C-alpha cells in the first residue's frame, strides 16, 4: 500500500504533469523505484500513470481522478498498479489517494506512507509481560512472532518440581 497526500495545483494548465517517485518492493524484497505521474486532463480532472525504470520489472496501472468544487477528491481515491518482477512475478500495489487535494496552491503531492519492506533477517527479539514475543528485523520491521503461555499462582513456593525446568500445580500453589 502506498498513500499519497498534499496538493495538485488547480491553476495548472491542461496537460501539466507532476511526477513523484516511491520505492516499492516485490514479494522477495527487491526494491523498485516507481514513478507516479499526475497529469491535468481538464478542470477538476487529473489522471495518474505508474512506470518504472528499474531493471528486472515492469509496472502497469493508470486511472482518472475527479475533484469537487471544494478541492476534495470525489472519484478515483483508491487505485492500484501491478509490479511484474522477473524474479518474483506479479505484485499488486494499492494506492490510497484520498488525502490529495486540488487547491490554487503549489503542487506538493508526494507519497506520505508505504507499507512494503526489503528482505530482512531476525536481528533480536523481546518478550513483554503478557508473553508476546516480538521480533525486530534488520529491515526495520517489528512484528509479533509468538506467544508464550504464562500462568500466575498466588503461592509460587507451593508449586511441585516437575523436572529440571518445569513445575506442576499443587493444592498449596493456588491459582
Backbone as CSV, one residue per row, in Angstrom:
resi,resn,N_x,N_y,N_z,CA_x,CA_y,CA_z,C_x,C_y,C_z
1,UNK,0.850,-1.176,0.000,0.000,0.000,0.000,0.890,1.231,0.000
2,UNK,0.537,2.168,-0.856,1.204,3.464,-0.883,0.116,4.529,-0.774
3,UNK,0.288,5.449,0.165,-0.672,6.546,0.333,-0.033,7.838,-0.151
4,UNK,-0.822,8.645,-0.841,-0.379,9.953,-1.310,-1.165,11.033,-0.584
5,UNK,-0.517,12.179,-0.388,-1.153,13.320,0.262,-0.638,14.594,-0.384
6,UNK,-1.149,15.710,0.073,-0.770,17.052,-0.350,-1.642,17.521,-1.517
7,UNK,-1.119,18.434,-2.324,-1.952,19.183,-3.259,-1.508,19.068,-4.716
8,UNK,-2.523,19.061,-5.601,-2.325,19.273,-7.034,-2.887,20.660,-7.340
9,UNK,-2.114,21.500,-7.995,-2.475,22.909,-8.209,-3.633,23.043,-9.196
10,UNK,-4.743,23.583,-8.732,-5.920,23.764,-9.606,-5.655,24.789,-10.706
11,UNK,-4.629,25.648,-10.541,-4.309,26.668,-11.551,-3.483,26.111,-12.706
12,UNK,-3.031,24.864,-12.592,-2.185,24.273,-13.640,-2.951,24.183,-14.952
13,UNK,-2.219,24.334,-16.046,-2.814,24.232,-17.371,-3.107,22.770,-17.705
14,UNK,-4.124,22.542,-18.517,-4.406,21.195,-19.000,-3.149,20.679,-19.705
15,UNK,-2.748,19.462,-19.389,-1.535,18.878,-19.942,-0.348,18.947,-18.991
16,UNK,-0.444,19.768,-17.940,0.637,19.853,-16.957,0.798,18.493,-16.280
17,UNK,2.039,18.065,-16.062,2.309,16.778,-15.418,3.261,16.966,-14.246
18,UNK,2.995,16.262,-13.174,3.846,16.259,-11.981,4.193,14.798,-11.679
19,UNK,5.492,14.485,-11.616,5.937,13.116,-11.372,6.557,13.003,-9.986
20,UNK,6.161,11.969,-9.270,6.728,11.661,-7.957,7.300,10.248,-8.009
21,UNK,8.243,9.967,-7.131,8.832,8.631,-7.058,8.591,8.032,-5.694
22,UNK,8.416,6.723,-5.655,8.256,5.998,-4.410,8.932,4.634,-4.580
23,UNK,9.568,4.165,-3.522,10.210,2.860,-3.574,9.233,1.811,-3.072
24,UNK,9.036,0.759,-3.883,8.187,-0.362,-3.503,9.016,-1.635,-3.614
25,UNK,8.475,-2.734,-3.080,9.216,-3.996,-3.038,8.358,-5.128,-3.574
26,UNK,9.007,-6.053,-4.311,8.283,-7.237,-4.745,8.223,-8.226,-3.581
27,UNK,7.609,-9.381,-3.806,7.404,-10.341,-2.713,8.707,-10.963,-2.211
28,UNK,9.816,-10.789,-2.947,11.106,-11.294,-2.498,11.981,-10.196,-1.899
29,UNK,11.442,-8.992,-1.760,12.172,-7.908,-1.123,13.035,-7.071,-2.054
30,UNK,12.937,-7.276,-3.379,13.708,-6.462,-4.314,13.054,-5.089,-4.446
31,UNK,13.867,-4.036,-4.374,13.370,-2.661,-4.445,13.173,-2.225,-5.892
32,UNK,12.090,-1.499,-6.131,11.802,-0.893,-7.426,11.438,0.567,-7.189
33,UNK,12.020,1.450,-7.972,11.637,2.858,-7.933,10.493,3.036,-8.926
34,UNK,9.333,3.422,-8.406,8.152,3.595,-9.248,7.826,5.076,-9.336
35,UNK,7.601,5.541,-10.565,7.211,6.915,-10.784,5.695,6.953,-11.020
36,UNK,5.031,7.828,-10.290,3.610,8.079,-10.497,3.516,9.479,-11.085
37,UNK,2.974,9.578,-12.303,2.837,10.862,-12.980,1.375,11.288,-12.941
38,UNK,1.139,12.451,-12.359,-0.200,13.043,-12.296,-0.294,14.088,-13.396
39,UNK,-1.286,13.962,-14.286,-1.444,14.862,-15.427,-2.828,15.488,-15.385
40,UNK,-2.878,16.821,-15.520,-4.176,17.504,-15.544,-4.811,17.288,-16.913
41,UNK,-6.049,16.768,-16.926,-6.734,16.459,-18.177,-7.868,17.435,-18.494
42,UNK,-8.387,18.127,-17.488,-9.455,19.124,-17.647,-9.630,19.798,-16.293
43,UNK,-10.458,20.829,-16.247,-10.748,21.444,-14.958,-11.294,20.384,-14.006
44,UNK,-10.719,20.327,-12.812,-11.120,19.378,-11.760,-10.890,17.911,-12.114
45,UNK,-10.109,17.643,-13.151,-9.831,16.263,-13.566,-8.343,16.069,-13.805
46,UNK,-7.824,14.989,-13.259,-6.432,14.595,-13.427,-6.408,13.106,-13.724
47,UNK,-5.297,12.632,-14.218,-5.081,11.199,-14.352,-3.742,10.865,-13.708
48,UNK,-3.531,9.615,-13.396,-2.226,9.172,-12.913,-1.826,7.935,-13.695
49,UNK,-0.523,7.767,-13.861,0.026,6.595,-14.536,1.307,6.186,-13.815
50,UNK,1.495,4.883,-13.653,2.672,4.345,-12.969,3.661,3.803,-13.987
51,UNK,4.957,3.959,-13.673,6.017,3.430,-14.533,7.255,3.168,-13.677
52,UNK,8.208,2.442,-14.240,9.483,2.218,-13.552,10.597,2.127,-14.580
53,UNK,11.789,2.500,-14.148,12.985,2.323,-14.969,13.934,1.323,-14.312
54,UNK,13.500,0.718,-13.200,14.320,-0.271,-12.509,14.399,-1.541,-13.349
55,UNK,15.613,-2.026,-13.560,15.805,-3.254,-14.335,15.178,-4.440,-13.609
56,UNK,14.636,-5.365,-14.369,14.088,-6.583,-13.788,12.607,-6.528,-13.521
57,UNK,11.926,-5.527,-14.060,10.489,-5.476,-13.833,9.805,-4.402,-14.650
58,UNK,8.495,-4.526,-14.717,7.662,-3.529,-15.383,6.506,-3.169,-14.454
59,UNK,5.912,-2.018,-14.696,4.780,-1.549,-13.902,3.674,-1.134,-14.855
60,UNK,2.445,-1.545,-14.542,1.291,-1.106,-15.320,0.209,-0.621,-14.368
61,UNK,-0.434,0.459,-14.721,-1.538,0.985,-13.933,-1.763,2.447,-14.216
62,UNK,-3.009,2.838,-14.338,-3.384,4.242,-14.501,-4.863,4.378,-14.182
63,UNK,-5.286,5.594,-13.909,-6.691,5.854,-13.600,-6.945,7.357,-13.625
64,UNK,-8.209,7.712,-13.528,-8.633,9.112,-13.520,-8.975,9.552,-12.104
65,UNK,-8.762,10.848,-11.836,-9.121,11.468,-10.559,-10.066,12.621,-10.838
66,UNK,-11.081,12.776,-10.013,-12.009,13.897,-10.148,-12.091,14.619,-8.814
67,UNK,-12.059,15.948,-8.879,-12.153,16.787,-7.679,-13.431,17.596,-7.726
68,UNK,-14.029,17.817,-6.565,-15.221,18.643,-6.473,-14.851,20.113,-6.383
69,UNK,-15.856,20.959,-6.357,-15.634,22.404,-6.320,-14.960,22.855,-5.025
70,UNK,-15.009,22.022,-3.980,-14.363,22.363,-2.710,-12.882,21.984,-2.697
71,UNK,-12.400,21.306,-3.759,-11.000,20.910,-3.837,-10.708,19.514,-3.309
72,UNK,-11.732,18.829,-2.827,-11.551,17.465,-2.330,-11.792,16.448,-3.438
73,UNK,-11.119,15.317,-3.352,-11.262,14.274,-4.358,-12.643,13.633,-4.239
74,UNK,-13.329,13.465,-5.365,-14.676,12.881,-5.366,-14.736,11.546,-6.093
75,UNK,-13.757,11.247,-6.932,-13.717,9.957,-7.633,-12.263,9.586,-7.898
76,UNK,-11.959,8.303,-7.750,-10.609,7.821,-8.014,-9.703,7.805,-6.796
77,UNK,-10.275,7.880,-5.599,-9.460,7.960,-4.380,-8.722,6.660,-4.067
78,UNK,-9.148,5.569,-4.657,-8.471,4.286,-4.463,-8.091,3.730,-5.824
79,UNK,-6.924,3.171,-5.902,-6.470,2.578,-7.159,-5.394,1.552,-6.880
80,UNK,-4.829,1.008,-7.934,-3.733,0.055,-7.774,-2.934,-0.014,-9.060
81,UNK,-1.711,-0.476,-8.930,-0.904,-0.780,-10.102,-0.243,-2.129,-9.882
82,UNK,0.194,-2.732,-10.969,0.791,-4.059,-10.910,2.276,-3.970,-11.206
83,UNK,3.065,-4.545,-10.314,4.505,-4.668,-10.495,4.760,-6.082,-10.981
84,UNK,5.387,-6.222,-12.149,5.724,-7.534,-12.693,7.233,-7.698,-12.616
85,UNK,7.687,-8.404,-11.584,9.106,-8.633,-11.349,9.529,-9.907,-12.074
86,UNK,10.682,-9.869,-12.731,11.154,-11.059,-13.445,11.503,-12.189,-12.493
87,UNK,11.774,-11.898,-11.216,12.124,-12.953,-10.263,10.971,-13.341,-9.344
88,UNK,10.055,-12.422,-9.041,9.004,-12.704,-8.061,7.604,-12.735,-8.655
89,UNK,7.453,-12.428,-9.936,6.125,-12.445,-10.541,5.340,-11.179,-10.246
90,UNK,4.017,-11.323,-10.227,3.125,-10.170,-10.097,2.874,-9.793,-8.642
91,UNK,2.925,-8.496,-8.378,2.586,-7.937,-7.072,1.659,-6.752,-7.316
92,UNK,0.515,-6.741,-6.659,-0.406,-5.606,-6.772,-0.119,-4.627,-5.641
93,UNK,0.093,-3.376,-6.002,0.338,-2.310,-5.033,-0.911,-1.432,-5.001
94,UNK,-1.552,-1.331,-3.849,-2.742,-0.493,-3.709,-2.347,0.946,-3.430
95,UNK,-3.073,1.867,-4.039,-2.849,3.300,-3.835,-4.012,3.888,-3.051
96,UNK,-3.687,4.696,-2.063,-4.682,5.460,-1.314,-4.456,6.925,-1.675
97,UNK,-5.365,7.482,-2.450,-5.246,8.867,-2.909,-6.267,9.777,-2.231
98,UNK,-6.898,9.285,-1.176,-7.996,10.017,-0.539,-7.564,11.314,0.147
99,UNK,-6.276,11.481,0.420,-5.813,12.704,1.094,-5.283,13.752,0.123
100,UNK,-5.434,13.527,-1.170,-4.996,14.517,-2.162,-6.054,15.613,-2.262
101,UNK,-5.584,16.847,-2.395,-6.485,17.981,-2.608,-6.120,18.677,-3.915
102,UNK,-7.032,19.515,-4.390,-6.767,20.342,-5.561,-7.188,21.780,-5.219
103,UNK,-6.202,22.542,-4.737,-6.429,23.946,-4.397,-5.535,24.816,-5.266
104,UNK,-5.813,26.102,-5.271,-4.973,27.056,-6.007,-3.727,27.330,-5.169
105,UNK,-2.836,26.358,-5.142,-1.595,26.423,-4.371,-0.575,25.526,-5.060
106,UNK,0.661,25.620,-4.626,1.739,24.853,-5.260,1.444,23.360,-5.311
107,UNK,2.043,22.690,-6.304,1.984,21.240,-6.413,2.935,20.661,-5.367
108,UNK,2.374,20.017,-4.375,3.188,19.447,-3.300,2.928,17.956,-3.119
109,UNK,2.218,17.354,-4.059,1.838,15.943,-3.913,3.064,15.062,-3.732
110,UNK,2.947,14.108,-2.809,4.036,13.174,-2.555,3.494,11.946,-1.835
111,UNK,4.263,10.861,-1.894,3.901,9.662,-1.141,4.077,9.981,0.340
112,UNK,3.047,9.730,1.121,3.110,10.050,2.547,3.402,8.825,3.409
113,UNK,3.086,7.638,2.909,3.416,6.419,3.635,3.362,5.228,2.700
114,UNK,4.085,4.181,3.089,4.054,2.915,2.356,4.288,1.806,3.357
115,UNK,3.857,0.610,3.015,3.990,-0.473,3.984,4.837,-1.643,3.498
116,UNK,5.630,-1.484,2.470,6.496,-2.551,1.995,7.870,-2.486,2.639
117,UNK,8.571,-3.608,2.631,9.899,-3.693,3.232,10.827,-4.500,2.344
118,UNK,12.114,-4.181,2.380,13.074,-5.067,1.718,13.225,-6.342,2.558
119,UNK,13.921,-7.323,2.029,14.167,-8.555,2.760,14.896,-8.221,4.063
120,UNK,14.531,-8.917,5.122,15.192,-8.702,6.404,15.321,-10.009,7.159
121,UNK,16.288,-10.069,8.042,16.507,-11.247,8.888,16.225,-10.868,10.335
122,UNK,15.789,-11.837,11.115,15.533,-11.593,12.533,16.836,-11.175,13.204
123,UNK,16.824,-9.995,13.811,18.022,-9.439,14.442,18.009,-9.676,15.952
124,UNK,16.857,-9.418,16.561,16.708,-9.587,18.006,15.231,-9.789,18.308
125,UNK,14.910,-10.071,19.562,13.513,-10.213,19.949,13.334,-9.768,21.393
126,UNK,12.089,-9.463,21.745,11.744,-9.100,23.116,10.535,-9.928,23.531
127,UNK,10.370,-10.100,24.847,9.196,-10.782,25.396,8.570,-9.820,26.399
128,UNK,7.312,-9.457,26.153,6.661,-8.496,27.050,5.976,-9.228,28.212
129,UNK,5.441,-8.500,29.194,4.833,-9.133,30.378,3.640,-10.034,30.062
130,UNK,3.027,-9.901,28.890,1.903,-10.775,28.529,2.375,-12.038,27.818
131,UNK,3.674,-12.160,27.565,4.221,-13.334,26.902,4.340,-13.210,25.393
132,UNK,4.036,-12.048,24.841,4.151,-11.845,23.401,5.615,-11.688,23.022
133,UNK,6.060,-12.508,22.061,7.431,-12.438,21.563,7.409,-11.565,20.310
134,UNK,8.156,-10.472,20.336,8.198,-9.533,19.225,9.566,-9.589,18.572
135,UNK,9.576,-9.871,17.268,10.831,-9.929,16.520,11.174,-8.580,15.936
136,UNK,12.443,-8.218,15.984,12.945,-6.987,15.371,13.876,-7.425,14.240
137,UNK,13.544,-7.008,13.012,14.267,-7.445,11.833,15.256,-6.392,11.356
138,UNK,16.244,-6.814,10.572,17.295,-5.919,10.079,16.777,-4.858,9.125
139,UNK,15.561,-5.021,8.582,14.995,-4.032,7.675,14.106,-3.009,8.382
140,UNK,14.063,-3.071,9.715,13.268,-2.112,10.481,11.892,-2.604,10.877
141,UNK,11.460,-3.738,10.334,10.142,-4.280,10.656,10.150,-4.842,12.073
142,UNK,9.094,-4.560,12.823,8.875,-5.119,14.147,7.552,-5.856,14.094
143,UNK,7.559,-7.138,14.490,6.363,-7.947,14.314,6.237,-8.967,15.435
144,UNK,5.003,-9.146,15.960,4.740,-10.188,16.946,4.884,-11.539,16.251
145,UNK,5.741,-12.423,16.788,6.015,-13.685,16.108,5.619,-14.917,16.920
146,UNK,5.335,-14.759,18.193,4.962,-15.919,19.005,4.280,-15.449,20.287
147,UNK,3.689,-16.404,20.983,3.057,-16.132,22.267,3.483,-17.227,23.229
148,UNK,4.077,-16.854,24.358,4.475,-17.804,25.389,3.323,-17.905,26.384
149,UNK,2.915,-19.129,26.704,1.844,-19.328,27.678,2.369,-18.985,29.068
150,UNK,1.645,-18.131,29.782,2.041,-17.710,31.119,0.942,-18.081,32.109
151,UNK,1.337,-18.370,33.324,0.369,-18.651,34.382,0.832,-17.951,35.662
152,UNK,-0.118,-17.522,36.472,0.185,-16.884,37.760,-0.378,-17.739,38.880
153,UNK,0.362,-17.829,39.941,-0.071,-18.595,41.104,0.031,-17.696,42.332
154,UNK,-0.955,-17.824,43.203,-0.944,-16.986,44.400,0.188,-17.378,45.349
155,UNK,0.670,-18.623,45.297,1.768,-19.070,46.138,2.759,-19.853,45.263
156,UNK,3.656,-19.177,44.534,4.595,-19.886,43.664,5.476,-20.874,44.419
157,UNK,5.712,-20.643,45.712,6.543,-21.569,46.502,5.847,-22.907,46.697
158,UNK,4.522,-22.961,46.466,3.772,-24.201,46.626,3.756,-25.075,45.391
159,UNK,4.400,-24.655,44.319,4.460,-25.474,43.103,5.331,-26.698,43.341
160,UNK,5.009,-27.784,42.646,5.788,-29.012,42.728,6.803,-29.038,41.598
161,UNK,8.017,-29.491,41.899,9.043,-29.599,40.856,8.655,-30.743,39.931
162,UNK,8.562,-30.430,38.606,8.136,-31.436,37.639,9.267,-31.925,36.768
163,UNK,10.406,-31.338,36.841,11.553,-31.691,36.012,12.617,-30.641,36.221
164,UNK,13.613,-30.631,35.359,14.714,-29.688,35.532,14.285,-28.224,35.435
165,UNK,13.324,-27.936,34.557,12.896,-26.540,34.406,11.380,-26.418,34.336
166,UNK,10.659,-27.363,34.911,9.205,-27.279,34.882,8.642,-27.491,36.283
167,UNK,7.453,-26.967,36.481,6.775,-27.068,37.756,5.350,-27.480,37.535
168,UNK,4.736,-28.071,38.543,3.368,-28.536,38.464,2.518,-27.852,39.520
169,UNK,1.251,-27.637,39.218,0.321,-27.054,40.156,0.089,-28.037,41.315
170,UNK,-0.089,-27.496,42.501,-0.427,-28.334,43.662,-1.524,-27.633,44.457
171,UNK,-2.033,-28.340,45.488,-3.050,-27.715,46.344,-2.491,-26.504,47.061
172,UNK,-1.188,-26.453,47.284,-0.565,-25.340,48.007,-0.243,-24.154,47.111
173,UNK,-0.216,-24.350,45.786,0.201,-23.263,44.891,-0.905,-22.244,44.647
174,UNK,-2.145,-22.666,44.774,-3.247,-21.770,44.479,-3.336,-21.488,42.990
175,UNK,-4.235,-20.590,42.631,-4.400,-20.232,41.219,-4.149,-18.785,40.967
